Structure formats: C-alpha cells, structure tokens
Amino acid sequence: MLPVPRLPSLIAWTTLLLAASTAAAEAERDQVGAMPQNLDDHEFINAVAIDDPENPLHGFHHFYVNDAGMEAFRQGGPYPVGTEFVGLIYEITRDGPIRNEGEGKAIALMEKVEGAEETGGWRFALLAPDGSAHEIDPVKDCFECHTEVRERDFVFSQPHHVGELGWTPK
C-alpha cells in the first residue's frame, strides 16, 4: 500500500507549484511586455495607416506615449528609461474610396528599458487584443525598421504642426 501524503505536505507542495507557475508566467510577461491596464497616463501622439495587405503591420495605427516619455517626445528624444509607446492597430475597412478603422487587430508595445543593447535600449512586443503575446523576433521584426530613425532614438512618431493650429501634445 502506498503511503498517503499528509495534508499539510500536500498543501505546501501545491502552494509551491502555484507560486512557481505564477512566477514563470510573470517572468514571461516581463520579457515580452505587459499590456497596460488602461491609457490614463498616455497621450495620443500620432496615427498612421499601412494600407498594404501584404505588410504584417497592415492596418490603422493609433500611437500613445506615457507621461514618462512625453517631454522627450516634444523634444524628439532621447527617451528616458520607463518611456512606453503603445500602438493600437485596427483592421482597415473599405467602403468605396473611404478607409476606416475596423475591429481591433493587435497592440504594439515599445518600452525603453535598461540592458536592451541589442535593440537600442527598447523592448518590443506585439500582443493580441486579449493580451496574449504574438511570437516575434524583436530584432528582425521590429528593431531593423526602427534603425531608420536612429537619430530620433529609434522612434518614428514625432510632433506635427498644422499652421496656426500647431499641435503639440500637452
């Protein structure tokens, strides 16, 4: 007859296993980036449409930067550690000559972090609308394009002004 584990021992092992799996999930999330709970401390800064259906980033993109990076954004960089850019990506719908935002497609994250030398100090992630991570190679799938704007600390978005209605984020 096999020995029956004592209840306190079983509870201890169960607790250990749950803690280990939670820690592993948190470590994975920290590595790919976590979807913000909301955009309360982010401000809209830019929009772009990639209308090439062959491009993996095809869609309408709305970009936001957090408070930590706003002053650097106004200056065109460089950005401090803790800066976070969030891109909400929507499908493109067509109604004759009109293009509009459709369903939410993905969330792109770009966060300035310590120790990410391979990607210019930035951590990149692409998440599904439910927050699950898409498999990407941050160097090949993200950073290689961002090297085109190395002089702006690898950030494509920049403040735009329209005549007397010059718009600069608050």
PDB file of N, CA, C and O in Angstrom, residues 62-99:
ATOM      1  N   HIS A  62      -2.920  53.781 -34.068  1.00  0.00           N
ATOM      2  CA  HIS A  62      -3.066  54.960 -33.221  1.00  0.00           C
ATOM      3  C   HIS A  62      -1.990  54.830 -32.141  1.00  0.00           C
ATOM      4  O   HIS A  62      -1.971  53.836 -31.414  1.00  0.00           O
ATOM      5  N   PHE A  63      -1.107  55.840 -32.041  1.00  0.00           N
ATOM      6  CA  PHE A  63       0.021  55.761 -31.117  1.00  0.00           C
ATOM      7  C   PHE A  63      -0.157  56.677 -29.919  1.00  0.00           C
ATOM      8  O   PHE A  63      -0.633  57.805 -30.043  1.00  0.00           O
ATOM      9  N   TYR A  64       0.278  56.169 -28.762  1.00  0.00           N
ATOM     10  CA  TYR A  64       0.211  56.876 -27.493  1.00  0.00           C
ATOM     11  C   TYR A  64       1.578  56.772 -26.820  1.00  0.00           C
ATOM     12  O   TYR A  64       2.278  55.768 -26.997  1.00  0.00           O
ATOM     13  N   VAL A  65       1.953  57.792 -26.046  1.00  0.00           N
ATOM     14  CA  VAL A  65       3.170  57.742 -25.231  1.00  0.00           C
ATOM     15  C   VAL A  65       2.773  58.030 -23.787  1.00  0.00           C
ATOM     16  O   VAL A  65       1.844  58.806 -23.533  1.00  0.00           O
ATOM     17  N   ASN A  66       3.477  57.392 -22.862  1.00  0.00           N
ATOM     18  CA  ASN A  66       3.155  57.610 -21.446  1.00  0.00           C
ATOM     19  C   ASN A  66       3.781  58.911 -20.951  1.00  0.00           C
ATOM     20  O   ASN A  66       4.594  59.542 -21.631  1.00  0.00           O
ATOM     21  N   ASP A  67       3.379  59.307 -19.743  1.00  0.00           N
ATOM     22  CA  ASP A  67       3.860  60.556 -19.155  1.00  0.00           C
ATOM     23  C   ASP A  67       5.381  60.574 -19.037  1.00  0.00           C
ATOM     24  O   ASP A  67       6.001  61.621 -19.213  1.00  0.00           O
ATOM     25  N   ALA A  68       5.996  59.425 -18.769  1.00  0.00           N
ATOM     26  CA  ALA A  68       7.447  59.358 -18.593  1.00  0.00           C
ATOM     27  C   ALA A  68       8.195  59.792 -19.852  1.00  0.00           C
ATOM     28  O   ALA A  68       9.310  60.302 -19.773  1.00  0.00           O
ATOM     29  N   GLY A  69       7.595  59.601 -21.022  1.00  0.00           N
ATOM     30  CA  GLY A  69       8.268  59.930 -22.271  1.00  0.00           C
ATOM     31  C   GLY A  69       7.765  61.172 -22.976  1.00  0.00           C
ATOM     32  O   GLY A  69       8.291  61.549 -24.023  1.00  0.00           O
ATOM     33  N   MET A  70       6.761  61.848 -22.424  1.00  0.00           N
ATOM     34  CA  MET A  70       6.133  62.955 -23.145  1.00  0.00           C
ATOM     35  C   MET A  70       7.081  64.119 -23.403  1.00  0.00           C
ATOM     36  O   MET A  70       7.129  64.653 -24.507  1.00  0.00           O
ATOM     37  N   GLU A  71       7.838  64.543 -22.419  1.00  0.00           N
ATOM     38  CA  GLU A  71       8.748  65.677 -22.624  1.00  0.00           C
ATOM     39  C   GLU A  71       9.799  65.330 -23.673  1.00  0.00           C
ATOM     40  O   GLU A  71      10.117  66.144 -24.543  1.00  0.00           O
ATOM     41  N   ALA A  72      10.343  64.120 -23.625  1.00  0.00           N
ATOM     42  CA  ALA A  72      11.313  63.693 -24.631  1.00  0.00           C
ATOM     43  C   ALA A  72      10.665  63.650 -26.013  1.00  0.00           C
ATOM     44  O   ALA A  72      11.293  64.005 -27.012  1.00  0.00           O
ATOM     45  N   PHE A  73       9.402  63.239 -26.080  1.00  0.00           N
ATOM     46  CA  PHE A  73       8.694  63.223 -27.365  1.00  0.00           C
ATOM     47  C   PHE A  73       8.625  64.633 -27.945  1.00  0.00           C
ATOM     48  O   PHE A  73       8.880  64.840 -29.126  1.00  0.00           O
ATOM     49  N   ARG A  74       8.298  65.613 -27.108  1.00  0.00           N
ATOM     50  CA  ARG A  74       8.221  67.006 -27.573  1.00  0.00           C
ATOM     51  C   ARG A  74       9.562  67.474 -28.142  1.00  0.00           C
ATOM     52  O   ARG A  74       9.597  68.279 -29.056  1.00  0.00           O
ATOM     53  N   GLN A  75      10.654  66.945 -27.564  1.00  0.00           N
ATOM     54  CA  GLN A  75      11.999  67.349 -27.975  1.00  0.00           C
ATOM     55  C   GLN A  75      12.560  66.459 -29.088  1.00  0.00           C
ATOM     56  O   GLN A  75      13.637  66.743 -29.595  1.00  0.00           O
ATOM     57  N   GLY A  76      11.863  65.388 -29.434  1.00  0.00           N
ATOM     58  CA  GLY A  76      12.363  64.454 -30.445  1.00  0.00           C
ATOM     59  C   GLY A  76      13.381  63.468 -29.925  1.00  0.00           C
ATOM     60  O   GLY A  76      14.165  62.913 -30.687  1.00  0.00           O
ATOM     61  N   GLY A  77      13.380  63.219 -28.614  1.00  0.00           N
ATOM     62  CA  GLY A  77      14.292  62.261 -27.998  1.00  0.00           C
ATOM     63  C   GLY A  77      15.511  62.985 -27.452  1.00  0.00           C
ATOM     64  O   GLY A  77      15.618  64.187 -27.599  1.00  0.00           O
ATOM     65  N   PRO A  78      16.418  62.282 -26.821  1.00  0.00           N
ATOM     66  CA  PRO A  78      16.376  60.861 -26.461  1.00  0.00           C
ATOM     67  C   PRO A  78      15.374  60.612 -25.321  1.00  0.00           C
ATOM     68  O   PRO A  78      15.011  61.534 -24.598  1.00  0.00           O
ATOM     69  N   TYR A  79      14.989  59.366 -25.197  1.00  0.00           N
ATOM     70  CA  TYR A  79      13.932  58.980 -24.268  1.00  0.00           C
ATOM     71  C   TYR A  79      14.507  58.353 -23.004  1.00  0.00           C
ATOM     72  O   TYR A  79      15.451  57.562 -23.070  1.00  0.00           O
ATOM     73  N   PRO A  80      13.911  58.677 -21.849  1.00  0.00           N
ATOM     74  CA  PRO A  80      14.383  58.072 -20.600  1.00  0.00           C
ATOM     75  C   PRO A  80      13.855  56.642 -20.437  1.00  0.00           C
ATOM     76  O   PRO A  80      12.832  56.270 -21.015  1.00  0.00           O
ATOM     77  N   VAL A  81      14.567  55.884 -19.622  1.00  0.00           N
ATOM     78  CA  VAL A  81      14.084  54.552 -19.242  1.00  0.00           C
ATOM     79  C   VAL A  81      12.700  54.736 -18.618  1.00  0.00           C
ATOM     80  O   VAL A  81      12.467  55.673 -17.864  1.00  0.00           O
ATOM     81  N   GLY A  82      11.769  53.871 -18.980  1.00  0.00           N
ATOM     82  CA  GLY A  82      10.392  53.954 -18.493  1.00  0.00           C
ATOM     83  C   GLY A  82       9.437  54.519 -19.530  1.00  0.00           C
ATOM     84  O   GLY A  82       8.226  54.431 -19.363  1.00  0.00           O
ATOM     85  N   THR A  83       9.989  55.107 -20.617  1.00  0.00           N
ATOM     86  CA  THR A  83       9.127  55.584 -21.699  1.00  0.00           C
ATOM     87  C   THR A  83       8.430  54.391 -22.326  1.00  0.00           C
ATOM     88  O   THR A  83       9.041  53.357 -22.567  1.00  0.00           O
ATOM     89  N   GLU A  84       7.148  54.554 -22.594  1.00  0.00           N
ATOM     90  CA  GLU A  84       6.371  53.475 -23.204  1.00  0.00           C
ATOM     91  C   GLU A  84       5.507  54.040 -24.320  1.00  0.00           C
ATOM     92  O   GLU A  84       4.773  54.999 -24.121  1.00  0.00           O
ATOM     93  N   PHE A  85       5.649  53.445 -25.489  1.00  0.00           N
ATOM     94  CA  PHE A  85       4.779  53.749 -26.619  1.00  0.00           C
ATOM     95  C   PHE A  85       3.816  52.587 -26.785  1.00  0.00           C
ATOM     96  O   PHE A  85       4.214  51.428 -26.707  1.00  0.00           O
ATOM     97  N   VAL A  86       2.557  52.906 -27.009  1.00  0.00           N
ATOM     98  CA  VAL A  86       1.525  51.889 -27.239  1.00  0.00           C
ATOM     99  C   VAL A  86       0.900  52.200 -28.589  1.00  0.00           C
ATOM    100  O   VAL A  86       0.496  53.334 -28.848  1.00  0.00           O
ATOM    101  N   GLY A  87       0.834  51.198 -29.450  1.00  0.00           N
ATOM    102  CA  GLY A  87       0.181  51.334 -30.749  1.00  0.00           C
ATOM    103  C   GLY A  87      -1.036  50.431 -30.805  1.00  0.00           C
ATOM    104  O   GLY A  87      -0.910  49.211 -30.659  1.00  0.00           O
ATOM    105  N   LEU A  88      -2.208  51.020 -30.958  1.00  0.00           N
ATOM    106  CA  LEU A  88      -3.427  50.227 -31.139  1.00  0.00           C
ATOM    107  C   LEU A  88      -3.622  50.052 -32.637  1.00  0.00           C
ATOM    108  O   LEU A  88      -3.685  51.035 -33.381  1.00  0.00           O
ATOM    109  N   ILE A  89      -3.693  48.820 -33.078  1.00  0.00           N
ATOM    110  CA  ILE A  89      -3.757  48.517 -34.510  1.00  0.00           C
ATOM    111  C   ILE A  89      -5.136  47.954 -34.829  1.00  0.00           C
ATOM    112  O   ILE A  89      -5.593  47.011 -34.189  1.00  0.00           O
ATOM    113  N   TYR A  90      -5.775  48.559 -35.827  1.00  0.00           N
ATOM    114  CA  TYR A  90      -7.127  48.176 -36.239  1.00  0.00           C
ATOM    115  C   TYR A  90      -7.100  47.677 -37.674  1.00  0.00           C
ATOM    116  O   TYR A  90      -6.304  48.138 -38.487  1.00  0.00           O
ATOM    117  N   GLU A  91      -8.000  46.751 -37.980  1.00  0.00           N
ATOM    118  CA  GLU A  91      -8.194  46.333 -39.366  1.00  0.00           C
ATOM    119  C   GLU A  91      -8.606  47.559 -40.185  1.00  0.00           C
ATOM    120  O   GLU A  91      -9.145  48.521 -39.646  1.00  0.00           O
ATOM    121  N   ILE A  92      -8.362  47.517 -41.482  1.00  0.00           N
ATOM    122  CA  ILE A  92      -8.825  48.575 -42.382  1.00  0.00           C
ATOM    123  C   ILE A  92     -10.078  48.068 -43.077  1.00  0.00           C
ATOM    124  O   ILE A  92     -10.074  46.984 -43.664  1.00  0.00           O
ATOM    125  N   THR A  93     -11.150  48.849 -42.976  1.00  0.00           N
ATOM    126  CA  THR A  93     -12.365  48.510 -43.715  1.00  0.00           C
ATOM    127  C   THR A  93     -12.460  49.453 -44.910  1.00  0.00           C
ATOM    128  O   THR A  93     -11.966  50.579 -44.870  1.00  0.00           O
ATOM    129  N   ARG A  94     -13.092  48.991 -45.961  1.00  0.00           N
ATOM    130  CA  ARG A  94     -13.208  49.773 -47.184  1.00  0.00           C
ATOM    131  C   ARG A  94     -14.678  49.930 -47.550  1.00  0.00           C
ATOM    132  O   ARG A  94     -15.433  48.976 -47.527  1.00  0.00           O
ATOM    133  N   ASP A  95     -15.027  51.170 -47.890  1.00  0.00           N
ATOM    134  CA  ASP A  95     -16.360  51.468 -48.388  1.00  0.00           C
ATOM    135  C   ASP A  95     -16.153  52.400 -49.573  1.00  0.00           C
ATOM    136  O   ASP A  95     -16.119  53.625 -49.403  1.00  0.00           O
ATOM    137  N   GLY A  96     -15.944  51.804 -50.741  1.00  0.00           N
ATOM    138  CA  GLY A  96     -15.594  52.602 -51.919  1.00  0.00           C
ATOM    139  C   GLY A  96     -14.243  53.260 -51.675  1.00  0.00           C
ATOM    140  O   GLY A  96     -13.285  52.600 -51.294  1.00  0.00           O
ATOM    141  N   PRO A  97     -14.171  54.587 -51.852  1.00  0.00           N
ATOM    142  CA  PRO A  97     -12.882  55.262 -51.654  1.00  0.00           C
ATOM    143  C   PRO A  97     -12.553  55.545 -50.182  1.00  0.00           C
ATOM    144  O   PRO A  97     -11.474  56.020 -49.870  1.00  0.00           O
ATOM    145  N   ILE A  98     -13.467  55.232 -49.291  1.00  0.00           N
ATOM    146  CA  ILE A  98     -13.273  55.556 -47.872  1.00  0.00           C
ATOM    147  C   ILE A  98     -12.632  54.380 -47.145  1.00  0.00           C
ATOM    148  O   ILE A  98     -13.048  53.234 -47.296  1.00  0.00           O
ATOM    149  N   ARG A  99     -11.605  54.694 -46.340  1.00  0.00           N
ATOM    150  CA  ARG A  99     -10.944  53.705 -45.485  1.00  0.00           C
ATOM    151  C   ARG A  99     -11.267  54.096 -44.045  1.00  0.00           C
ATOM    152  O   ARG A  99     -11.201  55.258 -43.683  1.00  0.00           O
TER     153      ARG A  99
END
